[in-house]
PDB file of C-alpha atoms in Angstrom:
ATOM      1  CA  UNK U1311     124.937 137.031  -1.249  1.00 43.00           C
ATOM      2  CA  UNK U1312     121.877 135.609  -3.008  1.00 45.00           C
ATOM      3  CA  UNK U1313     123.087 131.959  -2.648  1.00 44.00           C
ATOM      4  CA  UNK U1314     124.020 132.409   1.367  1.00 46.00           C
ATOM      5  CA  UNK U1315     120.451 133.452   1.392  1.00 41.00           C
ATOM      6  CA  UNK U1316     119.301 130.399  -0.164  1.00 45.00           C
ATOM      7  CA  UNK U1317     121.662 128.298   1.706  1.00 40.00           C
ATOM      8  CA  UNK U1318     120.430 130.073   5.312  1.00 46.00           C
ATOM      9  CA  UNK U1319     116.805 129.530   4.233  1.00 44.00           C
ATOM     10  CA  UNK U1320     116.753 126.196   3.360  1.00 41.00           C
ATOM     11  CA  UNK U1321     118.428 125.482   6.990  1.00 40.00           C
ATOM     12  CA  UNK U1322     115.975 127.182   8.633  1.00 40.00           C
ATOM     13  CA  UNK U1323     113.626 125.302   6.888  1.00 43.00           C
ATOM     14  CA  UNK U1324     115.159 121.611   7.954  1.00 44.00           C
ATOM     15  CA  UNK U1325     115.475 123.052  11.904  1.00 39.00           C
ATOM     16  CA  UNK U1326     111.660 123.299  12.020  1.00 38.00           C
ATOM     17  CA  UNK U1327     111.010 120.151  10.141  1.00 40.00           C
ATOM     18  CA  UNK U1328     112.816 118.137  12.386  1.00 40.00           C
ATOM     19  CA  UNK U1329     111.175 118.523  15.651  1.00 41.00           C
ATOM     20  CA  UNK U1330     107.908 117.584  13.734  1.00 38.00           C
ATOM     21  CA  UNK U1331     109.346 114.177  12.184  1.00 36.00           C
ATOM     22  CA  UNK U1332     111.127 113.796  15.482  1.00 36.00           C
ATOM     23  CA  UNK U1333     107.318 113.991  16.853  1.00 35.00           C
ATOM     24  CA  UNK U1334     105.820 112.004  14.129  1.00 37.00           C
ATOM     25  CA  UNK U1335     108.709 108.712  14.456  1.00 39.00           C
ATOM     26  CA  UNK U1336     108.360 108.786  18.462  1.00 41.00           C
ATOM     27  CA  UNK U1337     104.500 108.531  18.031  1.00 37.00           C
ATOM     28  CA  UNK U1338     104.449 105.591  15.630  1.00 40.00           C
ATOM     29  CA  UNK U1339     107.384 103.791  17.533  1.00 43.00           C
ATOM     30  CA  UNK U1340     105.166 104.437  21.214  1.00 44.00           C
ATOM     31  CA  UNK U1341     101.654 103.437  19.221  1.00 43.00           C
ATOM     32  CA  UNK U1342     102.157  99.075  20.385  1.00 47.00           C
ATOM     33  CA  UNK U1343      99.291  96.982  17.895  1.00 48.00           C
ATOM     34  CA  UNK U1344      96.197  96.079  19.763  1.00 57.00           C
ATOM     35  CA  UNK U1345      96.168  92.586  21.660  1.00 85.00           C
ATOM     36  CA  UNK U1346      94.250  89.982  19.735  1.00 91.00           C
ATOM     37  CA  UNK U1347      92.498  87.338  21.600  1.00 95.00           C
ATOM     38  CA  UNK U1348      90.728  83.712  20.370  1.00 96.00           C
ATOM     39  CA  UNK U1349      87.873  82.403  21.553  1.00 96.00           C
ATOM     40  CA  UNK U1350      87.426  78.545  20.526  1.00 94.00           C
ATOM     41  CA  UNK U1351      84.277  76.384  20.325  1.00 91.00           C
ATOM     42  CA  UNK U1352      83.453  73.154  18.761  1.00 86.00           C
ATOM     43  CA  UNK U1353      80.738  73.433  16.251  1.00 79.00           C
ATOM     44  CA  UNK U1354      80.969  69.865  14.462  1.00 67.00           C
ATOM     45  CA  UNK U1355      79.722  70.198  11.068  1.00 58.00           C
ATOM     46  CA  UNK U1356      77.887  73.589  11.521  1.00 56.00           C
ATOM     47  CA  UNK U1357      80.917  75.928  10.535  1.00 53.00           C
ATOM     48  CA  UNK U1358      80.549  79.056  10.353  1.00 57.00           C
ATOM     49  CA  UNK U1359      76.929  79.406  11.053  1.00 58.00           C
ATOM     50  CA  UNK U1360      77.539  78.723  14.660  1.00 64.00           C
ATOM     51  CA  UNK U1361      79.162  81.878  15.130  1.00 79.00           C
ATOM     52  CA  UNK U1362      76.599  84.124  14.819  1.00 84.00           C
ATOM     53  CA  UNK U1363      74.537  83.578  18.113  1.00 87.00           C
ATOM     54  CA  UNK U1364      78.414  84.405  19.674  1.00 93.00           C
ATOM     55  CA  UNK U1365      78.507  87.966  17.530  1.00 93.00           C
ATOM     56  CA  UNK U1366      76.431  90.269  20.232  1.00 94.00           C
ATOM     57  CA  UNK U1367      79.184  88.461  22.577  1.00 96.00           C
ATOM     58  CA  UNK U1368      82.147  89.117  20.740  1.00 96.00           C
ATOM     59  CA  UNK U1369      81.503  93.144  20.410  1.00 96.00           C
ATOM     60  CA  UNK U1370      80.683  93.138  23.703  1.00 97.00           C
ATOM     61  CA  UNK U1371      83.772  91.680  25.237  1.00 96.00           C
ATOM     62  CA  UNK U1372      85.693  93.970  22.508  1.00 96.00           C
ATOM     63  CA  UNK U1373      84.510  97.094  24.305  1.00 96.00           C
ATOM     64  CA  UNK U1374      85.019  95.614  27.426  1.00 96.00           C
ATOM     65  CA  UNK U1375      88.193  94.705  27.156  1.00 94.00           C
ATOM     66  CA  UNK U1376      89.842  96.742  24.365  1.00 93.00           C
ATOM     67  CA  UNK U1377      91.152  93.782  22.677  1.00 94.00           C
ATOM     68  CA  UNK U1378      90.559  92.521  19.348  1.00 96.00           C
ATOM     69  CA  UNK U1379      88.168  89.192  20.006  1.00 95.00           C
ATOM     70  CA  UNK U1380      88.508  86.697  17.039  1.00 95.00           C
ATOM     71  CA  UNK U1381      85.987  83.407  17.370  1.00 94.00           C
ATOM     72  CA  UNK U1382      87.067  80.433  15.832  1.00 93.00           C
ATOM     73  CA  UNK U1383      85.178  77.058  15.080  1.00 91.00           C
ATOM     74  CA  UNK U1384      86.567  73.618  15.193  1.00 90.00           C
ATOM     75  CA  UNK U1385      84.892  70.834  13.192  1.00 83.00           C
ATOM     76  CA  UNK U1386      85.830  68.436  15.763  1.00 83.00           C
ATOM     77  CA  UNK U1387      87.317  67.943  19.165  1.00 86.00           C
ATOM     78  CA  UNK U1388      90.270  66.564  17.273  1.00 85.00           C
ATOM     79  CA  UNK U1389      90.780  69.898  16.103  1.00 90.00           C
ATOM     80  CA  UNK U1390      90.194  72.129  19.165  1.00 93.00           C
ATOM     81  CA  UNK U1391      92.473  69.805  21.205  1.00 92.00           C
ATOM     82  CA  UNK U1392      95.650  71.157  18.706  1.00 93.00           C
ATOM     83  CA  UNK U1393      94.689  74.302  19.625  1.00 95.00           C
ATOM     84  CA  UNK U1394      94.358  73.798  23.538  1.00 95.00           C
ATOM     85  CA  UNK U1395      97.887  71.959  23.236  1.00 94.00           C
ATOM     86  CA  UNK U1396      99.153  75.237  21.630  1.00 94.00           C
ATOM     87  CA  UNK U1397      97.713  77.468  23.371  1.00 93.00           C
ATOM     88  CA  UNK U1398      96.424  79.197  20.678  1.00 94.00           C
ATOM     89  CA  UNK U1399      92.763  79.707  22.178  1.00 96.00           C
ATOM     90  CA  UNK U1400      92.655  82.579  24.704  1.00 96.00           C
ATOM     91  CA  UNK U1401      88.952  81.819  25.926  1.00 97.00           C
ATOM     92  CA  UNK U1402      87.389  78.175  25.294  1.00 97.00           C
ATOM     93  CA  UNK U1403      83.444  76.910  25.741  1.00 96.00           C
ATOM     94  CA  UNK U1404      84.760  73.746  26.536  1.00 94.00           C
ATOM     95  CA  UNK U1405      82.564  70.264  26.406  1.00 92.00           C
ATOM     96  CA  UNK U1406      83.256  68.461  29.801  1.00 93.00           C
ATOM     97  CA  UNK U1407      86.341  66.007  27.330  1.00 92.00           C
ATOM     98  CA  UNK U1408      88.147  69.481  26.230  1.00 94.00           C
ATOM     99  CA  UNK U1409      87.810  70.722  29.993  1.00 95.00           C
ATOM    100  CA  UNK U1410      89.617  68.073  30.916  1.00 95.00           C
ATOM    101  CA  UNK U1411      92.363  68.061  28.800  1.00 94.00           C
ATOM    102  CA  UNK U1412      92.530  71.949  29.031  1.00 96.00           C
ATOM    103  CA  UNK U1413      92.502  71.848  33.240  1.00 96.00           C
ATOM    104  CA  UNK U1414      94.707  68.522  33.414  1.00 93.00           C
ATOM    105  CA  UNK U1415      97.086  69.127  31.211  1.00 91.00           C
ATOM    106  CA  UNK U1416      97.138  72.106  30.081  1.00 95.00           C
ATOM    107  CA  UNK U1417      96.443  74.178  32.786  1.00 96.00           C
ATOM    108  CA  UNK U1418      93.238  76.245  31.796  1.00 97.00           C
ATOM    109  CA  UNK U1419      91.049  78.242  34.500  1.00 97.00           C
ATOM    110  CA  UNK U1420      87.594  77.520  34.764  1.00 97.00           C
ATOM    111  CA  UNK U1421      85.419  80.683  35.291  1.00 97.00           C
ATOM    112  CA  UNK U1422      81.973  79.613  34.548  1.00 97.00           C
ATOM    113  CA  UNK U1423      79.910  76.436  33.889  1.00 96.00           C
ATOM    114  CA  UNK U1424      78.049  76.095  30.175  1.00 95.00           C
ATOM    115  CA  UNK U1425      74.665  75.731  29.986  1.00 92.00           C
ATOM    116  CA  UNK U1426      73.168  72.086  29.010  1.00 80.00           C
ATOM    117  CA  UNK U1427      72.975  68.932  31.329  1.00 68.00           C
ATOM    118  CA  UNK U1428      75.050  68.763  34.659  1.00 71.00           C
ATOM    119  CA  UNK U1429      75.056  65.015  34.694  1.00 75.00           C
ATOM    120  CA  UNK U1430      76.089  64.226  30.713  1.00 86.00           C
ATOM    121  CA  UNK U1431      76.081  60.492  29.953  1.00 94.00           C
ATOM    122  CA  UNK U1432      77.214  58.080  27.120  1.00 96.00           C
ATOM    123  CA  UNK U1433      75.663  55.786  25.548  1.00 97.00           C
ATOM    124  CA  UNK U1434      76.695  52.711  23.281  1.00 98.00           C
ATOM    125  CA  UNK U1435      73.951  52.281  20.899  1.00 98.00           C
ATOM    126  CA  UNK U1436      73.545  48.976  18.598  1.00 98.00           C
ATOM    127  CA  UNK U1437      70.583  48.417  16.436  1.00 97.00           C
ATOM    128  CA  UNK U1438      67.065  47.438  18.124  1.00 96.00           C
ATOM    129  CA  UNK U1439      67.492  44.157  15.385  1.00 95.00           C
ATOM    130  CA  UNK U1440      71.142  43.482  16.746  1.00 96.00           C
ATOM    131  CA  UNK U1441      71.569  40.318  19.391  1.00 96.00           C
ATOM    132  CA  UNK U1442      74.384  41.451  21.530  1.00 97.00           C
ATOM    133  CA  UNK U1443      72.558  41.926  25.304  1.00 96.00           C
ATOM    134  CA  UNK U1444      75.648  43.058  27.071  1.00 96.00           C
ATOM    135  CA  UNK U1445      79.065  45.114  26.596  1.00 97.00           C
ATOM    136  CA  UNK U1446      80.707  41.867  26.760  1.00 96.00           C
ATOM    137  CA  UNK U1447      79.149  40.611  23.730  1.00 97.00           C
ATOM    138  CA  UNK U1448      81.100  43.440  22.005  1.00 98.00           C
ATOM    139  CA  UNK U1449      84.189  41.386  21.634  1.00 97.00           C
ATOM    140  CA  UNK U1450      85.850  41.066  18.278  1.00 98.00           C
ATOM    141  CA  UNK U1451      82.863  43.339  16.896  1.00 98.00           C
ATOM    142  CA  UNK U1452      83.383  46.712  14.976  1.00 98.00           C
ATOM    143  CA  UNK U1453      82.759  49.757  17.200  1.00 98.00           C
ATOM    144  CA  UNK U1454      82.770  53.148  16.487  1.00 98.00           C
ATOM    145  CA  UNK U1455      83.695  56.385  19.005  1.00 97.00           C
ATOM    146  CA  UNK U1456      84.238  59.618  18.461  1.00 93.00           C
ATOM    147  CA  UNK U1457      87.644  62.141  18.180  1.00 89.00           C
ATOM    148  CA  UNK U1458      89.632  62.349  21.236  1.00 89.00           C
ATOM    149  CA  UNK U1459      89.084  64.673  23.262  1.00 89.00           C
ATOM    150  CA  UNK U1460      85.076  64.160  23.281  1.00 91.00           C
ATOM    151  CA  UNK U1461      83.595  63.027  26.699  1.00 93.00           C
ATOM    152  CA  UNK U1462      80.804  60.935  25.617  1.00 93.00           C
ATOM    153  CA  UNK U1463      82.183  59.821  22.272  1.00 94.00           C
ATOM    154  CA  UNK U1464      85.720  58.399  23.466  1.00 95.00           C
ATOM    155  CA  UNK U1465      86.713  58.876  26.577  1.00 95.00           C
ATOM    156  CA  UNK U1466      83.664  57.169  28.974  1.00 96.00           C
ATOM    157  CA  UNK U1467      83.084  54.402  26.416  1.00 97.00           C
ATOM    158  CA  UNK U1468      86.778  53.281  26.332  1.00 96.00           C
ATOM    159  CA  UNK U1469      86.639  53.602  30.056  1.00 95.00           C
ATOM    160  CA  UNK U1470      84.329  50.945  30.133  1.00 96.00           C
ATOM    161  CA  UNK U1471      85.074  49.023  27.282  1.00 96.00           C
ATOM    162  CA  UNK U1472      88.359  48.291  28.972  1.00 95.00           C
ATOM    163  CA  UNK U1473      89.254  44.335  28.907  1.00 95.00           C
ATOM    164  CA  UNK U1474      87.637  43.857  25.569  1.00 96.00           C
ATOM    165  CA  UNK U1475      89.186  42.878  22.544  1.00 97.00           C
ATOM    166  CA  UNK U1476      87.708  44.854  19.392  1.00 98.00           C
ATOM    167  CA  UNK U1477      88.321  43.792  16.058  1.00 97.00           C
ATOM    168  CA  UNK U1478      88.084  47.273  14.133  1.00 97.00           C
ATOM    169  CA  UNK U1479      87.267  50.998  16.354  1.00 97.00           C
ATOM    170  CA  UNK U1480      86.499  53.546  13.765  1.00 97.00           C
ATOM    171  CA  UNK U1481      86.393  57.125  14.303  1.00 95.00           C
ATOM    172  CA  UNK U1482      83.554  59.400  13.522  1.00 93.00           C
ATOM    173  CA  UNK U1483      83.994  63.350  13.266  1.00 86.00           C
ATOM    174  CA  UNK U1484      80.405  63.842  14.165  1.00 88.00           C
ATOM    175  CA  UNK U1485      77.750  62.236  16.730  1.00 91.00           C
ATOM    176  CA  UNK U1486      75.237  61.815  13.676  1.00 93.00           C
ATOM    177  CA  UNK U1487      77.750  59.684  11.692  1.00 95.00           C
ATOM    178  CA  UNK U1488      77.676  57.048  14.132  1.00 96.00           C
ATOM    179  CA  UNK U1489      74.103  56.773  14.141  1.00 96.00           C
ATOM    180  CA  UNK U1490      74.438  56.882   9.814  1.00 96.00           C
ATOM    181  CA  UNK U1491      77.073  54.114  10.186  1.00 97.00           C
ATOM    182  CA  UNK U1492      74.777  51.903  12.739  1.00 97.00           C
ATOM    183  CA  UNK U1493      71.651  52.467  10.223  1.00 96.00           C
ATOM    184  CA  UNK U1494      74.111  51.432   7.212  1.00 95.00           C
ATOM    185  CA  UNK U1495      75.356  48.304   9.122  1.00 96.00           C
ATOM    186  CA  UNK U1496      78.893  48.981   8.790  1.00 97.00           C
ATOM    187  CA  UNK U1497      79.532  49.058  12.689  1.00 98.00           C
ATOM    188  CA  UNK U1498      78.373  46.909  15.679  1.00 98.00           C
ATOM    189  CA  UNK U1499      78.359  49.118  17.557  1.00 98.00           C
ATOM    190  CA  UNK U1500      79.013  53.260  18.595  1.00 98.00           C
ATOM    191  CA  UNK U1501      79.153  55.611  21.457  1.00 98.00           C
ATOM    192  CA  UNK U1502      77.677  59.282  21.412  1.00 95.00           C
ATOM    193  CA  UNK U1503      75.818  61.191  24.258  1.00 94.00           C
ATOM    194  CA  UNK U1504      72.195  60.480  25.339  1.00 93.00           C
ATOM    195  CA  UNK U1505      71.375  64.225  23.992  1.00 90.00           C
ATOM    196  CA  UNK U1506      73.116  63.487  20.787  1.00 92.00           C
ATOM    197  CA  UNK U1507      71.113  60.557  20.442  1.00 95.00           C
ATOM    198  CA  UNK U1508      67.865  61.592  21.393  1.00 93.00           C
ATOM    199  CA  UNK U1509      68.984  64.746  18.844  1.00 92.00           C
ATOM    200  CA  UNK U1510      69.360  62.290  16.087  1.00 94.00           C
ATOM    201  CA  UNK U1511      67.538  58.997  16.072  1.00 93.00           C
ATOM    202  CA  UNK U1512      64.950  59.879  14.467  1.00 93.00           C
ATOM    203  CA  UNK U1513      66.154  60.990  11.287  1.00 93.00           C
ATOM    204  CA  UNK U1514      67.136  57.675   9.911  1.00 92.00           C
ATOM    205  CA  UNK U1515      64.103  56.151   8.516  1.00 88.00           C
ATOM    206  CA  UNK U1516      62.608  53.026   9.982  1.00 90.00           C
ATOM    207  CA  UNK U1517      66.246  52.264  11.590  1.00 91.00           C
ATOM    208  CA  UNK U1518      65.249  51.304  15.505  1.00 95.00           C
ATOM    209  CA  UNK U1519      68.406  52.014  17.883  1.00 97.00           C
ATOM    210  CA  UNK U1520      68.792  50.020  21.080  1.00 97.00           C
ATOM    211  CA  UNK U1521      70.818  51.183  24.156  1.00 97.00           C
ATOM    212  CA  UNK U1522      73.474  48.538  24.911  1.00 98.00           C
ATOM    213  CA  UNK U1523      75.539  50.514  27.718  1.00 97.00           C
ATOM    214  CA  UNK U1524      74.803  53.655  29.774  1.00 97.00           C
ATOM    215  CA  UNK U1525      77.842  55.489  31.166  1.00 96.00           C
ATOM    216  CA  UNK U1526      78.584  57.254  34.785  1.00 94.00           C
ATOM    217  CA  UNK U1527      78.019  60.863  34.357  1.00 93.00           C
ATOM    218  CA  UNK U1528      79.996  63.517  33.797  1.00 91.00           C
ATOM    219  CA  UNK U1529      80.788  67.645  34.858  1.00 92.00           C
ATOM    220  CA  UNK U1530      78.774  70.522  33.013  1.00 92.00           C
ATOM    221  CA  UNK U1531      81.024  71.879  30.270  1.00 94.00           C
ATOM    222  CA  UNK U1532      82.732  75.234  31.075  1.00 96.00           C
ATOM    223  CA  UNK U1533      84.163  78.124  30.127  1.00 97.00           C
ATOM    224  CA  UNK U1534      87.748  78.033  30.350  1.00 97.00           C
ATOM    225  CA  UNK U1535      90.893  80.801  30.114  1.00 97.00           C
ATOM    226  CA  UNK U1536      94.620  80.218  29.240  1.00 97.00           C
ATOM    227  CA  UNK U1537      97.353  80.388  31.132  1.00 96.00           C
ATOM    228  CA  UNK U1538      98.895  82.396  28.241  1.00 94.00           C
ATOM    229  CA  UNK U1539      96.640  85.168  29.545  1.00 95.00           C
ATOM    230  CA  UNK U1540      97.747  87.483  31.866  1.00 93.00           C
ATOM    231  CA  UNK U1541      96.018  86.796  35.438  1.00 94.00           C
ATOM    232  CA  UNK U1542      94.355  90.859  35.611  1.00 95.00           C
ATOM    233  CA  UNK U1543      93.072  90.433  32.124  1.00 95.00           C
ATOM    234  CA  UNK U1544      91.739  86.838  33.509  1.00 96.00           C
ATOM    235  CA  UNK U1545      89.586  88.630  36.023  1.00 96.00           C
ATOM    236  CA  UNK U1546      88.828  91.458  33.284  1.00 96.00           C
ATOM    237  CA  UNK U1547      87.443  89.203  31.140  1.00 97.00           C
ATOM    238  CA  UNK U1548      85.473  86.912  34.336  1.00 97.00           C
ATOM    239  CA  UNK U1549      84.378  90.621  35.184  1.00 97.00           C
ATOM    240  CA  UNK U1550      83.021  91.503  31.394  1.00 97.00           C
ATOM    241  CA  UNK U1551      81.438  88.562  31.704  1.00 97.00           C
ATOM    242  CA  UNK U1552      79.961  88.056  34.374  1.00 97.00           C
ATOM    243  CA  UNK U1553      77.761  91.889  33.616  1.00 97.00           C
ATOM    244  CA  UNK U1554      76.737  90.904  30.592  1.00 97.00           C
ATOM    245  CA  UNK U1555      72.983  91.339  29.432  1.00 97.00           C
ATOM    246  CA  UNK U1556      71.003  88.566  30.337  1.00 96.00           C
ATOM    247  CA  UNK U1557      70.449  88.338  25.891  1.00 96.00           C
ATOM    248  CA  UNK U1558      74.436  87.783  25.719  1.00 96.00           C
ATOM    249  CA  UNK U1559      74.322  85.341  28.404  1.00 96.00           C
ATOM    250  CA  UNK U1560      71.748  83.292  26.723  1.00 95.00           C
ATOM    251  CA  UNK U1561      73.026  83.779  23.412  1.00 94.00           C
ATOM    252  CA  UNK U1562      76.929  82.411  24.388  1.00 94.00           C
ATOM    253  CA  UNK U1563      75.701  79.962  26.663  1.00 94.00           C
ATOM    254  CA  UNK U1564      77.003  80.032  29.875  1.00 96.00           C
ATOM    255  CA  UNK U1565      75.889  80.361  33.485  1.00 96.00           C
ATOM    256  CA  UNK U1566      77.477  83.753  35.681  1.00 96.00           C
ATOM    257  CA  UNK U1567      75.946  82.853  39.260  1.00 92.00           C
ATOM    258  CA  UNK U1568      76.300  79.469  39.524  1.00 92.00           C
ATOM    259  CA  UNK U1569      78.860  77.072  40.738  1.00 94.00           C
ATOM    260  CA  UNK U1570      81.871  75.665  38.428  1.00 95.00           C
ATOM    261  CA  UNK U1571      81.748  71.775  38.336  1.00 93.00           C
ATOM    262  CA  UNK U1572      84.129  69.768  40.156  1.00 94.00           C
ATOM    263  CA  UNK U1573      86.345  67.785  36.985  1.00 95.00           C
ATOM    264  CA  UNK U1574      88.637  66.309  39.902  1.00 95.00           C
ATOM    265  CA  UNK U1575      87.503  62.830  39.594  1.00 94.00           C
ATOM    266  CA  UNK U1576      86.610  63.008  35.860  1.00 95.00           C
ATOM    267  CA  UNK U1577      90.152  64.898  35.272  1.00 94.00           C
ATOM    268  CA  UNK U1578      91.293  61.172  36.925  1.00 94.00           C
ATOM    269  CA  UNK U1579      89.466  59.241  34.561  1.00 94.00           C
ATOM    270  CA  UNK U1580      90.656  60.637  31.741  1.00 93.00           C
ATOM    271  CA  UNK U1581      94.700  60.404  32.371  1.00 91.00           C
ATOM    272  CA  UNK U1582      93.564  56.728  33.449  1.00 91.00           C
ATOM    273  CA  UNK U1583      92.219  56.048  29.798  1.00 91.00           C
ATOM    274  CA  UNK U1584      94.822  57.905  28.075  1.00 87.00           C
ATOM    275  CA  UNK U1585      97.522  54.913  28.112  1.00 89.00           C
ATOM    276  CA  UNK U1586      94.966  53.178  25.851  1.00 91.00           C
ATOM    277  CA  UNK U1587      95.194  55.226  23.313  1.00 87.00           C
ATOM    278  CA  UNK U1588      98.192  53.600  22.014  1.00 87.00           C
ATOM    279  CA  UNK U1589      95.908  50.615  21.470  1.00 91.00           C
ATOM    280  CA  UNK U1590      93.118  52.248  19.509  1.00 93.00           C
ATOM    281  CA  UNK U1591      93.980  52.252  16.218  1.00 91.00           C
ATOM    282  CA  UNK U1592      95.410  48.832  15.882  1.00 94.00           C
ATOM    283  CA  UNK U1593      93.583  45.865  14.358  1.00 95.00           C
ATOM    284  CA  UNK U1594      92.430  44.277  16.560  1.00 97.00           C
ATOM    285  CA  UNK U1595      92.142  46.857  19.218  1.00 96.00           C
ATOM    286  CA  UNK U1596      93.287  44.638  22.211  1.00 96.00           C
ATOM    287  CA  UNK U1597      91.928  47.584  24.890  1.00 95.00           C
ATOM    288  CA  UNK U1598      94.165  46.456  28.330  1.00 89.00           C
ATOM    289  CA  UNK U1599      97.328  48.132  29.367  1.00 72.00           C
ATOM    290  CA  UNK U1600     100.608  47.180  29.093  1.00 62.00           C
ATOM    291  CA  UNK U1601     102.514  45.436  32.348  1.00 45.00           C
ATOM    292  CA  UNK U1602     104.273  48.875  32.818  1.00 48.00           C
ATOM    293  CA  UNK U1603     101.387  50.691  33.839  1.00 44.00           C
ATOM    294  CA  UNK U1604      98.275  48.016  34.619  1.00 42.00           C
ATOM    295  CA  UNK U1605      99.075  48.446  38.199  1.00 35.00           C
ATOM    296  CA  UNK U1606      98.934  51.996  38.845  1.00 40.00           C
ATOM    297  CA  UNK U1607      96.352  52.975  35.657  1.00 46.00           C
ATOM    298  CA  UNK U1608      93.649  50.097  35.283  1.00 50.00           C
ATOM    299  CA  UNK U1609      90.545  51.604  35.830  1.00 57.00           C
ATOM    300  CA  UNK U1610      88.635  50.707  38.739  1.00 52.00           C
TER     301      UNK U1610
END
């Protein structure tokens, strides 16, 4: 009789237990892990440290949105065009050469313009000391660009270097190590944004720069969402955005009332240059299309 109690009492005690871990499983297995998006910037050699004007930004749009906001730096545009390709960035502040990658190809949504110059130009820059007049005289010289994907560092200058035969291009990561390879001699020539270069030319000694070539301008730079994410959290986030303080505003950078740029014609340019990128990094550079594709993609 003892052990029936026993036996009766511990089955009473697993009937009550299991509603509760029947409770306890359904809750974990209903509980889904918070959404985690990226936002991607190009902060050149600043790392890190360019994050922090985006922090009062990145909280906000966390308790906005409910989503866990990650903000990630690339060194280069080399680097943030990997991640555009992938996907992997779920909000971009795009320079006007990412913009058009993300919108042409990889079909990004524009929601606001960046704040900076609307009319962004390149330059080529030689030394004040150098001889060459004209972008002509360029031919079988060493030139440097940028990383593709930049505006002013690669695409606009190999728009108009087009018909020129180069004997080396190099490529520089950053706008000031064109102007450190120009002061050292060890280019003829390199291409970086007039705001880069007024940013910069001073900080090489007694080196003089000369502008060789001035570019057509280019779109503001905007901020950009992926098609990866879903089109009511695309107007969630264009909503968080667009109420932010005027101090998170400043601090990211970007303009809420104003009009997006139009990147149809510079979207254009940019598939038109692409073909020469097969010619790039061979020595010479001979910069001309093939006889596949000079008729429908020279530039004009």
């Amino acid at each position: 009789m003892r052990l029936s109690f026993r036996l009766r009492h511990l089955l009473l005690s697993q009937l009550f237990l299991l509603p509760a871990l029947t409770f306890s499983s359904c809750s974990q297995n209903n509980s889904e892990p918070v959404e985690k998006w990226v936002i991607g910037l190009v902060s050149y050699d600043a790392g890190a440290q360019s994050l922090d004007k985006y922090q009062n930004f990145k909280e906000y749009l966390e308790k906005q949105t409910h989503k866990i906001i990650e903000l990630e730096p690339a060194l280069n545009e080399l680097q943030a065009v990997q991640q555009i390709n992938s996907k992997t960035w779920s909000v971009v502040f795009a320079p006007p050469g990412l913009a058009a990658i993300a919108i042409g190809k990889n079909q990004y949504t524009p929601i606001f313009p960046l704040q900076g110059l609307n009319n962004l130009r390149s330059v080529l820059l030689v030394r004040d000391d150098s001889p060459f007049k004209n972008i002509s005289d360029l031919a079988n010289k060493v030139v440097a660009l940028g990383q593709p994907g930049s505006a002013a560092g690669y695409y606009l200058p190999l728009y108009d270097l087009y018909g020129l035969t180069l004997k080396e291009i190099r490529f520089s990561s950053t706008p000031k190590t064109v102007l450190e390879w120009l002061s050292q001699g060890t280019i003829d020539a390199g291409a970086l944004s007039e705001e880069e270069f007024q940013q910069y030319r001073n900080q090489f000694g007694t080196t003089k720069f000369r502008v060789l070539h001035t570019s057509r301008p280019v779109p503001a730079g905007v901020v950009l969402v992926s098609p990866a994410v879903d089109v009511n959290e695309q107007e969630q986030i264009k909503k968080a955005m667009s109420q932010a303080t005027a101090s998170i505003v400043e601090d990211a950078g970007y303009i809420p009332d104003a009009k997006l740029p139009d990147y149809t014609q510079f979207v254009k340019l940019v598939e038109k240059v692409r073909p020469l990128e097969a010619q790039v990094k061979k020595k010479p550079a001979v910069l001309e299309f093939n006889q596949n594709n000079a008729a429908t993609s020279q530039p004009q």
